[in-house]
XYZ file of C-alpha atoms in Angstrom:
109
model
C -40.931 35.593 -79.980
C -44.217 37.513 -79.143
C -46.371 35.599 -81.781
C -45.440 32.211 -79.978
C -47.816 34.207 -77.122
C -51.116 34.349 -79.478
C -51.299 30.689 -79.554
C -52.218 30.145 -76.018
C -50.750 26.583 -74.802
C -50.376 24.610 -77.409
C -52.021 20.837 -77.746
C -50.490 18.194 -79.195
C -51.690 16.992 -82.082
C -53.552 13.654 -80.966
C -55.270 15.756 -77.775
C -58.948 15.802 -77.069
C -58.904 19.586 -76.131
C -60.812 22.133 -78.651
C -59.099 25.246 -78.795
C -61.645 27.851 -78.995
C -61.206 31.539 -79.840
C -63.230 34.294 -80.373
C -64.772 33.531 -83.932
C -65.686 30.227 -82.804
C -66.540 29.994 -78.976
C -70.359 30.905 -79.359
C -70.986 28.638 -82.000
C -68.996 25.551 -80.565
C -70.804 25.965 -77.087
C -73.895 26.444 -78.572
C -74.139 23.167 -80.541
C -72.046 20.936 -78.176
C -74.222 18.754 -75.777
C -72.245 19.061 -72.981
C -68.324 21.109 -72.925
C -66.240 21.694 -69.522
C -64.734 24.692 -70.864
C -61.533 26.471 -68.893
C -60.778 29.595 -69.666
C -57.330 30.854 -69.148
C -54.687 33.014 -69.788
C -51.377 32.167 -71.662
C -49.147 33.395 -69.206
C -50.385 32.156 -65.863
C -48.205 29.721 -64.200
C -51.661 27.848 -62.434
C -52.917 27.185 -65.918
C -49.849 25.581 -68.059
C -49.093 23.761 -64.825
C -53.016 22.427 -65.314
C -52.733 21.808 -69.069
C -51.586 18.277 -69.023
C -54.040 17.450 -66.042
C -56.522 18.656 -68.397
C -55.902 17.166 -71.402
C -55.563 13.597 -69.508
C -59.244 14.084 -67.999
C -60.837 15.049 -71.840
C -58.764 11.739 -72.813
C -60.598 9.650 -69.948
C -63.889 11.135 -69.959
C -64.511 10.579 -73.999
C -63.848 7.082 -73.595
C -66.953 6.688 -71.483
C -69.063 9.672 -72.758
C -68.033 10.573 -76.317
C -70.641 13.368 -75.703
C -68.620 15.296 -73.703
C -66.031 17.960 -75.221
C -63.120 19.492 -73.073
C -62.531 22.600 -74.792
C -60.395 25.975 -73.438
C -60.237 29.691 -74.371
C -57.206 31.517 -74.083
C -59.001 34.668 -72.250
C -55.297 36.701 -72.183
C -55.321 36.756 -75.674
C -56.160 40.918 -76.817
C -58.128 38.837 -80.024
C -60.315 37.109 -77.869
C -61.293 40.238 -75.639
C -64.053 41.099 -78.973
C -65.837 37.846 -77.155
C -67.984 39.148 -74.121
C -68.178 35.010 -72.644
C -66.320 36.110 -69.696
C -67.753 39.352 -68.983
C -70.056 39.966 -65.443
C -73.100 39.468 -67.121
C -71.947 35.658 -69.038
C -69.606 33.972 -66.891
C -67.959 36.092 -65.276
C -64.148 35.233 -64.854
C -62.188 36.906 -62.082
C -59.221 34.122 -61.959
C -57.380 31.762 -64.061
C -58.183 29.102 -64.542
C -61.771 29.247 -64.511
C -64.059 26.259 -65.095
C -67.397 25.884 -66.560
C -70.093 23.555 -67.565
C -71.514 24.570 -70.340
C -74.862 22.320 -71.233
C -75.829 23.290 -75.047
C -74.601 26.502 -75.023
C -76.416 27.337 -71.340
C -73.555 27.992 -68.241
C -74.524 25.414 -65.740
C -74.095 26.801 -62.621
């Protein structure tokens, strides 16, 4: 039903992905050395057709560089619109997915 559409795309329990929302994005970014973040929306096609891509490169990439988090935030979710990470002034999504390196909380660009 309609709540099944608050949880984004789901991850499987054993996947490298953080799931970010908006009571914990600012806090996660800011601490993390280094996160590719995507930010998406639950119901575009692009993005669940991405997902397992995705979750396969956070796999790979923290087998050489544990450092590195792969994190997403579901930015089609009405609870995350309180966050104002995607707005002009931050990073400014216009599509989905978007993709971002995000180096201790600073958007690389």
């Amino acid at each position: 039903g309609p709540r099944n559409l608050l949880t984004g795309i789901p991850e499987p329990g054993n996947s490298k992905v953080v799931t970010l929302h908006a009571k914990n994005v600012e806090q996660f970014l800011a601490i993390q050395p280094i996160t590719v973040l995507m930010v998406y929306a639950h119901w575009c096609a692009d993005c669940q057709a991405f997902a397992p891509q995705f979750r396969r490169a956070a796999e790979l990439v923290e087998l050489r560089e544990p450092t590195v988090k792969f994190a997403k935030f579901n930015h089609g979710d009405k609870a995350n619109a309180e966050s104002d990470l995607c707005e002009p002034e931050r990073l400014n999504v216009s599509s989905y997915p978007s993709f971002f390196l995000i180096n201790s909380g600073q958007h690389e660009l």
